[in-house]
Coordinates of C-alpha atoms in Angstrom, one line a residue:
Chain J
X12 CA 0.0 0.0 0.0
X13 CA 2.2 2.7 -1.4
X14 CA 1.6 6.5 -1.3
X15 CA -1.3 6.3 1.2
X16 CA -1.5 9.5 3.2
X17 CA -5.0 9.3 4.6
X18 CA -7.9 6.8 4.9
X19 CA -11.6 7.2 4.3
X20 CA -14.0 4.5 5.6
X21 CA -17.4 3.5 4.6
X22 CA -19.6 3.3 7.8
X23 CA -22.4 0.8 7.3
X24 CA -21.0 -2.8 7.2
X25 CA -17.4 -1.6 7.2
X26 CA -16.8 0.0 10.6
X27 CA -20.2 -0.9 12.0
X28 CA -22.2 -4.1 11.9
X29 CA -25.6 -3.6 10.2
X30 CA -26.6 -7.1 11.3
X31 CA -26.4 -5.8 14.9
X32 CA -30.0 -4.5 14.5
X33 CA -31.2 -8.1 14.3
X34 CA -31.0 -8.5 18.1
X35 CA -33.7 -5.9 18.6
X36 CA -35.7 -7.3 15.6
X37 CA -35.5 -10.8 17.2
X38 CA -36.7 -9.3 20.6
X39 CA -39.7 -7.7 18.9
X40 CA -40.5 -10.5 16.3
X41 CA -39.2 -13.8 17.8
X42 CA -37.5 -16.2 15.3
X43 CA -37.6 -13.5 12.6
X44 CA -34.7 -11.3 13.7
X45 CA -32.1 -12.3 11.1
X46 CA -34.5 -12.5 8.2
X47 CA -35.9 -9.0 9.0
X48 CA -32.4 -7.5 9.3
X49 CA -31.3 -9.0 6.0
X50 CA -34.3 -7.9 4.0
X51 CA -34.4 -4.5 5.7
X52 CA -30.7 -3.8 4.7
X53 CA -31.3 -5.1 1.1
X54 CA -34.3 -2.8 0.7
X55 CA -32.6 0.1 2.3
X56 CA -29.8 -0.1 -0.3
X57 CA -32.3 -0.6 -3.2
X58 CA -34.2 2.4 -2.2
X59 CA -31.0 4.6 -2.1
X60 CA -30.1 3.3 -5.6
X61 CA -33.6 3.6 -7.1
X62 CA -34.3 7.1 -5.5
X63 CA -31.0 8.4 -6.8
X64 CA -31.8 7.1 -10.3
X65 CA -35.3 8.6 -10.2
X66 CA -33.8 11.9 -8.9
X67 CA -36.1 11.6 -5.8
X68 CA -33.6 12.0 -3.0
X69 CA -34.8 11.7 0.5
X70 CA -32.3 11.3 3.4
X71 CA -31.0 7.9 4.5
X72 CA -33.1 7.9 7.6
X73 CA -36.2 8.1 5.5
X74 CA -35.1 5.3 3.2
X75 CA -34.3 3.2 6.3
X76 CA -37.8 3.8 7.7
X77 CA -39.5 3.1 4.3
X78 CA -37.4 -0.1 3.9
X79 CA -38.6 -1.2 7.4
X80 CA -42.2 -0.6 6.5
X81 CA -41.7 -2.7 3.3
X82 CA -40.0 -5.5 5.2
X83 CA -42.7 -5.8 7.9
X84 CA -45.4 -5.7 5.2
X85 CA -43.6 -8.4 3.3
X86 CA -43.5 -10.7 6.3
X87 CA -47.0 -9.7 7.3
X88 CA -45.8 -8.3 10.7
X89 CA -47.7 -5.6 12.6
X90 CA -45.7 -2.4 12.9
X91 CA -47.2 0.6 14.8
X92 CA -45.6 4.0 15.0
X93 CA -44.0 3.4 18.4
X94 CA -42.4 0.1 17.2
X95 CA -41.4 1.7 13.9
X96 CA -39.6 4.5 15.8
X97 CA -37.9 2.0 18.2
X98 CA -36.6 -0.2 15.4
X99 CA -35.5 2.7 13.2
X100 CA -33.5 4.0 16.2
X101 CA -31.5 0.8 16.3
X102 CA -29.7 2.2 13.2
X103 CA -28.4 5.0 15.5
X104 CA -27.0 2.5 17.9
X105 CA -25.1 0.1 15.6
X106 CA -22.3 -1.8 17.1
X107 CA -18.9 -1.4 15.7
X108 CA -17.3 -4.6 14.3
X109 CA -15.1 -6.2 17.0
X110 CA -11.9 -5.2 15.2
X111 CA -12.8 -1.6 14.5
X112 CA -11.6 0.3 17.7
X113 CA -8.1 -1.3 17.8
X114 CA -7.6 -0.8 14.0
X115 CA -8.5 2.9 14.3
X116 CA -6.2 3.3 17.3
X117 CA -3.2 1.8 15.5
X118 CA -3.9 3.9 12.3
X119 CA -4.1 7.1 14.4
X120 CA -1.0 6.3 16.3
X121 CA 0.8 5.9 12.9
X122 CA -0.4 9.4 12.0
X123 CA -3.0 8.8 9.4
X124 CA -5.8 11.3 9.1
X125 CA -9.1 9.3 9.1
X126 CA -12.5 10.1 7.7
X127 CA -15.9 8.5 7.2
X128 CA -17.9 8.9 4.0
X129 CA -21.5 7.6 4.4
X130 CA -25.0 7.6 2.9
X131 CA -26.2 8.6 6.4
X132 CA -27.1 12.2 7.3
X133 CA -24.4 14.1 9.2
X134 CA -26.6 13.9 12.3
X135 CA -26.8 10.1 12.1
X136 CA -23.2 9.6 11.4
X137 CA -22.3 11.7 14.4
X138 CA -24.7 9.9 16.6
X139 CA -23.5 6.4 15.6
X140 CA -19.9 7.5 16.2
X141 CA -20.7 9.1 19.5
X142 CA -22.9 6.3 20.8
X143 CA -20.0 3.9 20.2
X144 CA -17.5 6.3 21.7
X145 CA -15.2 6.4 18.7
X146 CA -15.4 10.2 18.1
X147 CA -11.7 10.6 18.9
X148 CA -10.7 8.6 15.8
X149 CA -12.0 10.8 13.0
X150 CA -10.8 14.1 11.5
X151 CA -13.9 14.4 9.3
X152 CA -17.3 12.9 9.0
X153 CA -18.6 13.3 5.5
X154 CA -22.3 12.8 4.5
X155 CA -23.8 12.5 1.0
X156 CA -26.4 15.1 2.2
X157 CA -24.4 17.9 0.7
X158 CA -24.6 16.4 -2.8
X159 CA -28.2 15.0 -2.4
X160 CA -27.5 11.7 -4.1
X161 CA -26.4 8.3 -2.7
X162 CA -23.5 6.0 -3.4
X163 CA -22.4 4.9 -5.9
X164 CA -23.0 8.2 -7.8
X165 CA -19.6 9.6 -8.6
X166 CA -20.4 12.9 -6.9
X167 CA -20.1 11.1 -3.6
X168 CA -16.5 9.9 -4.3
X169 CA -15.6 13.4 -5.6
X170 CA -16.9 14.9 -2.3
X171 CA -14.7 12.5 -0.3
X172 CA -11.7 13.4 -2.3
X173 CA -12.3 17.2 -1.8
X174 CA -13.0 16.9 1.9
X175 CA -10.0 14.6 2.5
X176 CA -7.9 17.4 0.9
X177 CA -5.5 15.1 -1.0
X178 CA -5.4 13.8 -4.5
X179 CA -7.4 10.6 -4.8
X180 CA -4.3 8.4 -5.3
X181 CA -3.2 9.3 -1.8
X182 CA -6.4 8.4 -0.1
X183 CA -7.1 4.7 0.7
X184 CA -10.9 4.0 0.4
X185 CA -12.0 1.2 2.7
X186 CA -15.3 -0.6 2.3
X187 CA -16.9 -4.0 3.0
X188 CA -19.5 -3.3 0.4
X189 CA -18.2 -4.7 -2.9
X190 CA -20.4 -2.4 -5.0
X191 CA -19.1 0.6 -3.0
X192 CA -15.5 -0.6 -3.5
X193 CA -16.2 -1.1 -7.2
X194 CA -17.4 2.5 -7.6
X195 CA -14.5 3.9 -5.6
X196 CA -12.0 2.0 -7.8
X197 CA -13.7 3.2 -11.0
X198 CA -13.4 6.7 -9.5
X199 CA -9.6 6.2 -9.0
X200 CA -9.1 5.7 -5.3
X201 CA -6.8 2.9 -4.2
X202 CA -9.4 0.6 -2.6
X203 CA -9.2 -1.9 0.2
X204 CA -12.2 -4.3 0.1
X205 CA -12.7 -5.7 3.6
X206 CA -14.2 -9.0 2.8
X207 CA -15.6 -10.0 6.2
X208 CA -17.9 -12.8 4.9
X209 CA -15.6 -14.5 2.4
X210 CA -17.8 -13.3 -0.4
X211 CA -17.3 -13.1 -4.1
X212 CA -16.5 -9.6 -5.5
X213 CA -18.9 -7.9 -7.9
X214 CA -18.5 -8.3 -11.7
X215 CA -18.6 -4.7 -12.8
X216 CA -15.4 -4.3 -14.7
X217 CA -12.9 -3.5 -12.0
X218 CA -11.1 -5.2 -9.1
X219 CA -10.2 -3.8 -5.7
X220 CA -6.6 -2.8 -5.3
X221 CA -6.3 -4.7 -2.0
X222 CA -8.5 -7.3 -0.3
X223 CA -8.3 -8.0 3.5
X224 CA -10.5 -10.3 5.6
X225 CA -10.9 -7.6 8.3
X226 CA -9.6 -4.3 9.5
X227 CA -6.9 -5.8 11.6
X228 CA -5.3 -7.5 8.6
X229 CA -5.8 -4.3 6.5
X230 CA -4.0 -2.3 9.2
X231 CA -1.1 -4.9 9.3
X232 CA -0.7 -4.6 5.5
X233 CA -0.7 -0.8 5.6
X234 CA 1.7 -0.4 8.5
X235 CA 4.1 -3.1 7.3
X236 CA 4.3 -1.3 4.0
X237 CA 5.0 2.0 5.8
X238 CA 7.8 0.4 7.8
X239 CA 9.3 -1.1 4.7
X240 CA 9.2 2.2 2.9
X241 CA 10.7 4.0 6.0
X242 CA 13.5 1.4 6.1
X243 CA 14.2 1.7 2.4
Chain O
X218 CA -59.0 3.3 -16.7
X219 CA -60.1 6.5 -18.4
X220 CA -58.4 8.3 -21.3
X221 CA -56.1 5.4 -22.1
X222 CA -55.3 5.5 -25.9
X223 CA -52.2 3.3 -26.0
X224 CA -50.3 0.8 -23.8
X225 CA -46.6 0.3 -23.2
X226 CA -45.4 -2.8 -21.5
X227 CA -42.3 -3.7 -19.6
X228 CA -40.8 -7.0 -21.0
X229 CA -38.9 -8.9 -18.3
X230 CA -41.2 -10.3 -15.7
X231 CA -44.3 -8.5 -17.2
X232 CA -44.9 -10.1 -20.6
X233 CA -42.2 -12.7 -20.3
X234 CA -41.3 -15.0 -17.4
X235 CA -37.7 -14.5 -16.2
X236 CA -37.9 -17.6 -14.1
X237 CA -38.3 -19.6 -17.3
X238 CA -34.5 -19.7 -17.5
X239 CA -34.5 -21.8 -14.3
X240 CA -35.3 -24.9 -16.4
X241 CA -32.1 -24.8 -18.3
X242 CA -30.2 -23.8 -15.1
X243 CA -31.6 -26.9 -13.4
X244 CA -30.6 -29.1 -16.3
X245 CA -27.0 -27.8 -16.1
X246 CA -26.8 -27.6 -12.3
X247 CA -29.2 -30.1 -10.8
X248 CA -31.1 -29.0 -7.7
X249 CA -29.8 -25.4 -8.2
X250 CA -32.1 -24.2 -11.0
X251 CA -34.4 -21.9 -9.0
X252 CA -31.7 -20.5 -6.7
X253 CA -29.5 -19.6 -9.7
X254 CA -32.4 -18.0 -11.6
X255 CA -33.4 -15.9 -8.6
X256 CA -29.9 -14.6 -7.7
X257 CA -29.0 -14.1 -11.4
X258 CA -32.1 -11.9 -11.9
X259 CA -31.4 -10.0 -8.6
X260 CA -27.8 -9.3 -9.7
X261 CA -28.8 -8.5 -13.2
X262 CA -31.0 -5.7 -11.9
X263 CA -28.5 -4.5 -9.3
X264 CA -25.8 -4.2 -12.0
X265 CA -28.2 -2.1 -14.2
X266 CA -28.9 0.2 -11.3
X267 CA -25.3 0.5 -10.1
X268 CA -23.8 0.9 -13.6
X269 CA -26.3 3.7 -14.3
X270 CA -25.4 5.5 -11.1
X271 CA -21.7 5.1 -11.8
X272 CA -22.3 6.4 -15.3
X273 CA -20.7 3.1 -16.6
X274 CA -23.4 1.9 -19.0
X275 CA -22.8 -1.3 -20.8
X276 CA -25.7 -3.0 -22.6
X277 CA -28.2 -5.3 -20.8
X278 CA -26.7 -8.4 -22.4
X279 CA -23.4 -7.6 -20.8
X280 CA -24.9 -7.0 -17.4
X281 CA -26.7 -10.3 -17.8
X282 CA -23.5 -12.2 -18.6
X283 CA -21.7 -10.4 -15.7
X284 CA -24.5 -11.3 -13.3
X285 CA -24.4 -15.0 -14.3
X286 CA -20.6 -15.0 -13.7
X287 CA -21.2 -13.6 -10.2
X288 CA -24.0 -16.0 -9.5
X289 CA -21.9 -19.1 -10.5
X290 CA -18.9 -17.8 -8.5
X291 CA -21.2 -17.2 -5.5
X292 CA -22.5 -20.8 -5.6
X293 CA -19.0 -22.2 -6.4
X294 CA -20.2 -23.6 -9.7
X295 CA -18.0 -24.2 -12.7
X296 CA -18.8 -22.0 -15.7
X297 CA -16.8 -22.4 -18.9
X298 CA -17.3 -20.2 -21.9
X299 CA -19.6 -22.7 -23.8
X300 CA -21.8 -23.0 -20.8
X301 CA -21.8 -19.3 -20.2
X302 CA -23.0 -18.7 -23.8
X303 CA -25.6 -21.4 -23.6
X304 CA -27.1 -20.0 -20.3
X305 CA -27.0 -16.4 -21.4
X306 CA -28.8 -17.4 -24.6
X307 CA -31.7 -18.6 -22.4
X308 CA -32.5 -14.9 -21.9
X309 CA -33.2 -14.7 -25.7
X310 CA -35.7 -17.5 -25.4
X311 CA -37.8 -16.5 -22.5
X312 CA -41.3 -17.9 -22.3
X313 CA -44.2 -15.4 -22.3
X314 CA -46.4 -15.7 -19.3
X315 CA -49.4 -17.9 -20.0
X316 CA -51.9 -15.0 -20.1
X317 CA -49.7 -12.8 -22.4
X318 CA -50.8 -13.9 -25.9
X319 CA -54.6 -13.7 -25.3
X320 CA -54.4 -10.4 -23.5
X321 CA -52.3 -8.9 -26.4
X322 CA -54.8 -10.2 -28.9
X323 CA -57.8 -8.7 -27.1
X324 CA -56.1 -5.3 -26.7
X325 CA -55.2 -5.2 -30.4
X326 CA -58.7 -6.2 -31.4
X327 CA -59.9 -3.3 -29.3
X328 CA -57.7 -1.0 -31.4
X329 CA -55.0 -0.1 -28.8
X330 CA -51.5 0.6 -30.2
X331 CA -49.1 -1.5 -28.1
X332 CA -45.4 -1.0 -27.4
X333 CA -42.6 -2.5 -25.3
X334 CA -40.1 -0.4 -23.3
X335 CA -37.2 -2.5 -22.0
X336 CA -33.7 -2.5 -20.6
X337 CA -32.8 -5.0 -23.3
X338 CA -31.0 -4.0 -26.5
X339 CA -33.2 -3.7 -29.5
X340 CA -31.6 -6.9 -31.0
X341 CA -32.6 -8.8 -27.8
X342 CA -36.1 -7.4 -27.6
X343 CA -36.7 -8.3 -31.2
X344 CA -35.3 -11.8 -30.7
X345 CA -37.4 -12.5 -27.6
X346 CA -40.5 -11.3 -29.3
X347 CA -39.8 -13.2 -32.6
X348 CA -38.8 -16.4 -30.8
X349 CA -42.2 -16.4 -29.0
X350 CA -44.1 -15.5 -32.2
X351 CA -45.6 -12.4 -30.8
X352 CA -44.2 -9.9 -33.3
X353 CA -47.7 -9.2 -34.7
X354 CA -48.8 -7.6 -31.4
X355 CA -46.5 -4.5 -31.2
X356 CA -46.3 -1.2 -33.0
X357 CA -43.0 -0.3 -31.4
X358 CA -40.2 -2.0 -29.6
X359 CA -38.3 0.6 -27.5
X360 CA -34.9 0.0 -26.0
X361 CA -33.0 2.1 -23.4
X362 CA -30.0 1.8 -25.8
X363 CA -30.7 5.1 -27.3
X364 CA -30.5 6.9 -23.9
X365 CA -27.6 4.7 -22.6
X366 CA -29.0 4.5 -19.1
X367 CA -31.3 1.9 -17.5
X368 CA -34.6 2.0 -15.7
X369 CA -35.6 3.7 -13.5
X370 CA -33.8 6.8 -14.8
X371 CA -36.4 9.3 -15.9
X372 CA -34.8 9.5 -19.4
X373 CA -36.2 6.0 -20.1
X374 CA -39.8 7.0 -19.3
X375 CA -39.4 10.2 -21.3
X376 CA -38.2 8.1 -24.2
X377 CA -41.3 5.9 -23.9
X378 CA -43.6 8.9 -24.0
X379 CA -41.9 10.4 -27.1
X380 CA -42.0 7.1 -29.0
X381 CA -45.6 6.3 -28.1
X382 CA -46.4 9.7 -29.6
X383 CA -49.1 10.7 -27.0
X384 CA -49.1 12.7 -23.9
X385 CA -48.1 10.5 -20.9
X386 CA -51.6 10.7 -19.3
X387 CA -53.0 8.8 -22.4
X388 CA -50.4 6.0 -22.2
X389 CA -51.0 3.1 -19.8
X390 CA -47.7 1.9 -18.4
X391 CA -47.8 -1.8 -17.5
X392 CA -45.2 -3.5 -15.3
X393 CA -44.9 -6.4 -12.9
X394 CA -41.8 -4.8 -11.4
X395 CA -42.9 -2.7 -8.5
X396 CA -39.8 -0.4 -8.7
X397 CA -40.5 0.1 -12.4
X398 CA -44.1 0.9 -11.7
X399 CA -43.0 3.3 -9.0
X400 CA -40.7 5.2 -11.4
X401 CA -43.4 5.3 -14.1
X402 CA -45.9 6.7 -11.6
X403 CA -43.5 9.4 -10.4
X404 CA -42.9 10.3 -14.1
X405 CA -46.7 10.8 -14.6
X406 CA -47.9 7.7 -16.5
X407 CA -51.1 6.1 -15.4
X408 CA -49.7 2.8 -14.2
X409 CA -51.0 -0.8 -13.9
X410 CA -48.9 -2.9 -11.6
X411 CA -49.4 -6.6 -12.6
X412 CA -48.9 -8.2 -9.2
X413 CA -48.4 -11.8 -10.3
X414 CA -47.0 -13.1 -7.1
X415 CA -49.3 -11.4 -4.6
X416 CA -46.3 -9.2 -3.4
X417 CA -46.1 -6.0 -1.4
X418 CA -45.6 -2.8 -3.3
X419 CA -42.5 -0.7 -2.9
X420 CA -42.4 2.1 -0.3
X421 CA -41.0 4.9 -2.4
X422 CA -43.6 7.6 -2.1
X423 CA -46.1 6.7 -4.7
X424 CA -48.8 4.0 -5.4
X425 CA -49.8 2.5 -8.8
X426 CA -52.9 3.9 -10.3
X427 CA -54.2 0.4 -10.9
X428 CA -53.3 -3.1 -9.6
X429 CA -54.2 -6.4 -11.3
X430 CA -53.2 -9.9 -10.5
X431 CA -52.4 -10.7 -14.2
X432 CA -52.8 -9.4 -17.7
X433 CA -56.1 -11.0 -18.2
X434 CA -57.7 -9.1 -15.4
X435 CA -56.0 -5.9 -16.5
X436 CA -57.4 -6.4 -20.0
X437 CA -60.9 -7.0 -18.5
X438 CA -60.6 -3.8 -16.4
X439 CA -59.5 -1.7 -19.4
X440 CA -62.1 -3.1 -21.9
X441 CA -65.0 -2.8 -19.4
X442 CA -64.1 0.8 -18.9
X443 CA -64.0 1.4 -22.6
X444 CA -67.5 -0.2 -23.0
X445 CA -68.9 1.9 -20.2
X446 CA -67.5 5.0 -21.8
X447 CA -68.8 4.1 -25.2
X448 CA -72.3 3.5 -23.7
X449 CA -72.3 6.7 -21.8

């Protein structure tokens, strides 16, 4: 990983575990927790893509609420407004993946400026980060709100480059979402795909620059390279 | 269904059964036919959406091939070039839904100009229609090729309106794909959602003007309305 001077992370699925909402779903709808969390996430993404294409942007919180409404209707589950609010709030209290805090600490200690670029509104990104007590790690929290279109529209990656304040070739883009990693690679970022589930990469004409099974290994790869360069 | 003077149909899933490829998939990969056909279709759609957002258009045939490659890799199935060609060709020989030919015949007899608006290339649309011997039914076959972006981008619906040659309020847009029906309704077409699988509609801020369980019922609704208007 040469010439990397700063790092920008995706939030949902990369630093934070979107399946962590399944616990509350399971509590509310016994035996259905995982199925709900999976369809909810799938629909949430679809709605961001479809609304962006239709030029009908609403913020990520609204697409999340709409996706939950669809999911409960699909499974024929009752969803009143109190329950709807309680479940939607779960997306504000996502758990970080187990390897996230230590990786961020090591990268900060090595002097890398760190940022987040997310579909979430700035209020949501801030809450997720604060609720998990990881606010110390980030120099910048970047939301698609300011461009009013979701990933993988190229405006989002251009926004990340501008806000990180460095040419794209010096910013490592880190995502667990293969479609997000695809778009970032097409845009010209060096990309690390964090392949947490041993998945197959998307077939959209480009490969990630690097692949790591988790953030710990990614951090090892980056810091070893830096040491090697320093020693050279 | 008032003021309807012509009808434009979606192709994949609406007039033709995309699950009909599962038969060949099952022949090639025993026990896996349905699972392959479902994931293949899901990825095919995702790739059209994502490539449109990334401004990386390739034609529908290419996204179909890429989606098949992903699907086989996901299921760890071997796919050589001969097999890849044979399976991709299945999308050129889709079966019409059972109610399609009779509905088209009745609508033609009633004097409605009929069209297809599809993500497929014009060569593919023509082949699918010819292979199923339904060429007589259509006045126009319209492909997204000329706008180089896939549904649900509004350019596609604008193209349909232009080619059908009537103001959008006089053209009934017919789709089984709830997201496609959503985009057409946002654009301003009267929309009939053909809900073949008793599904839940998408939650993206708009409802279809009409819903029918199949093309036969949709045709009944339309022709009864015409009779009532004629008698008035």
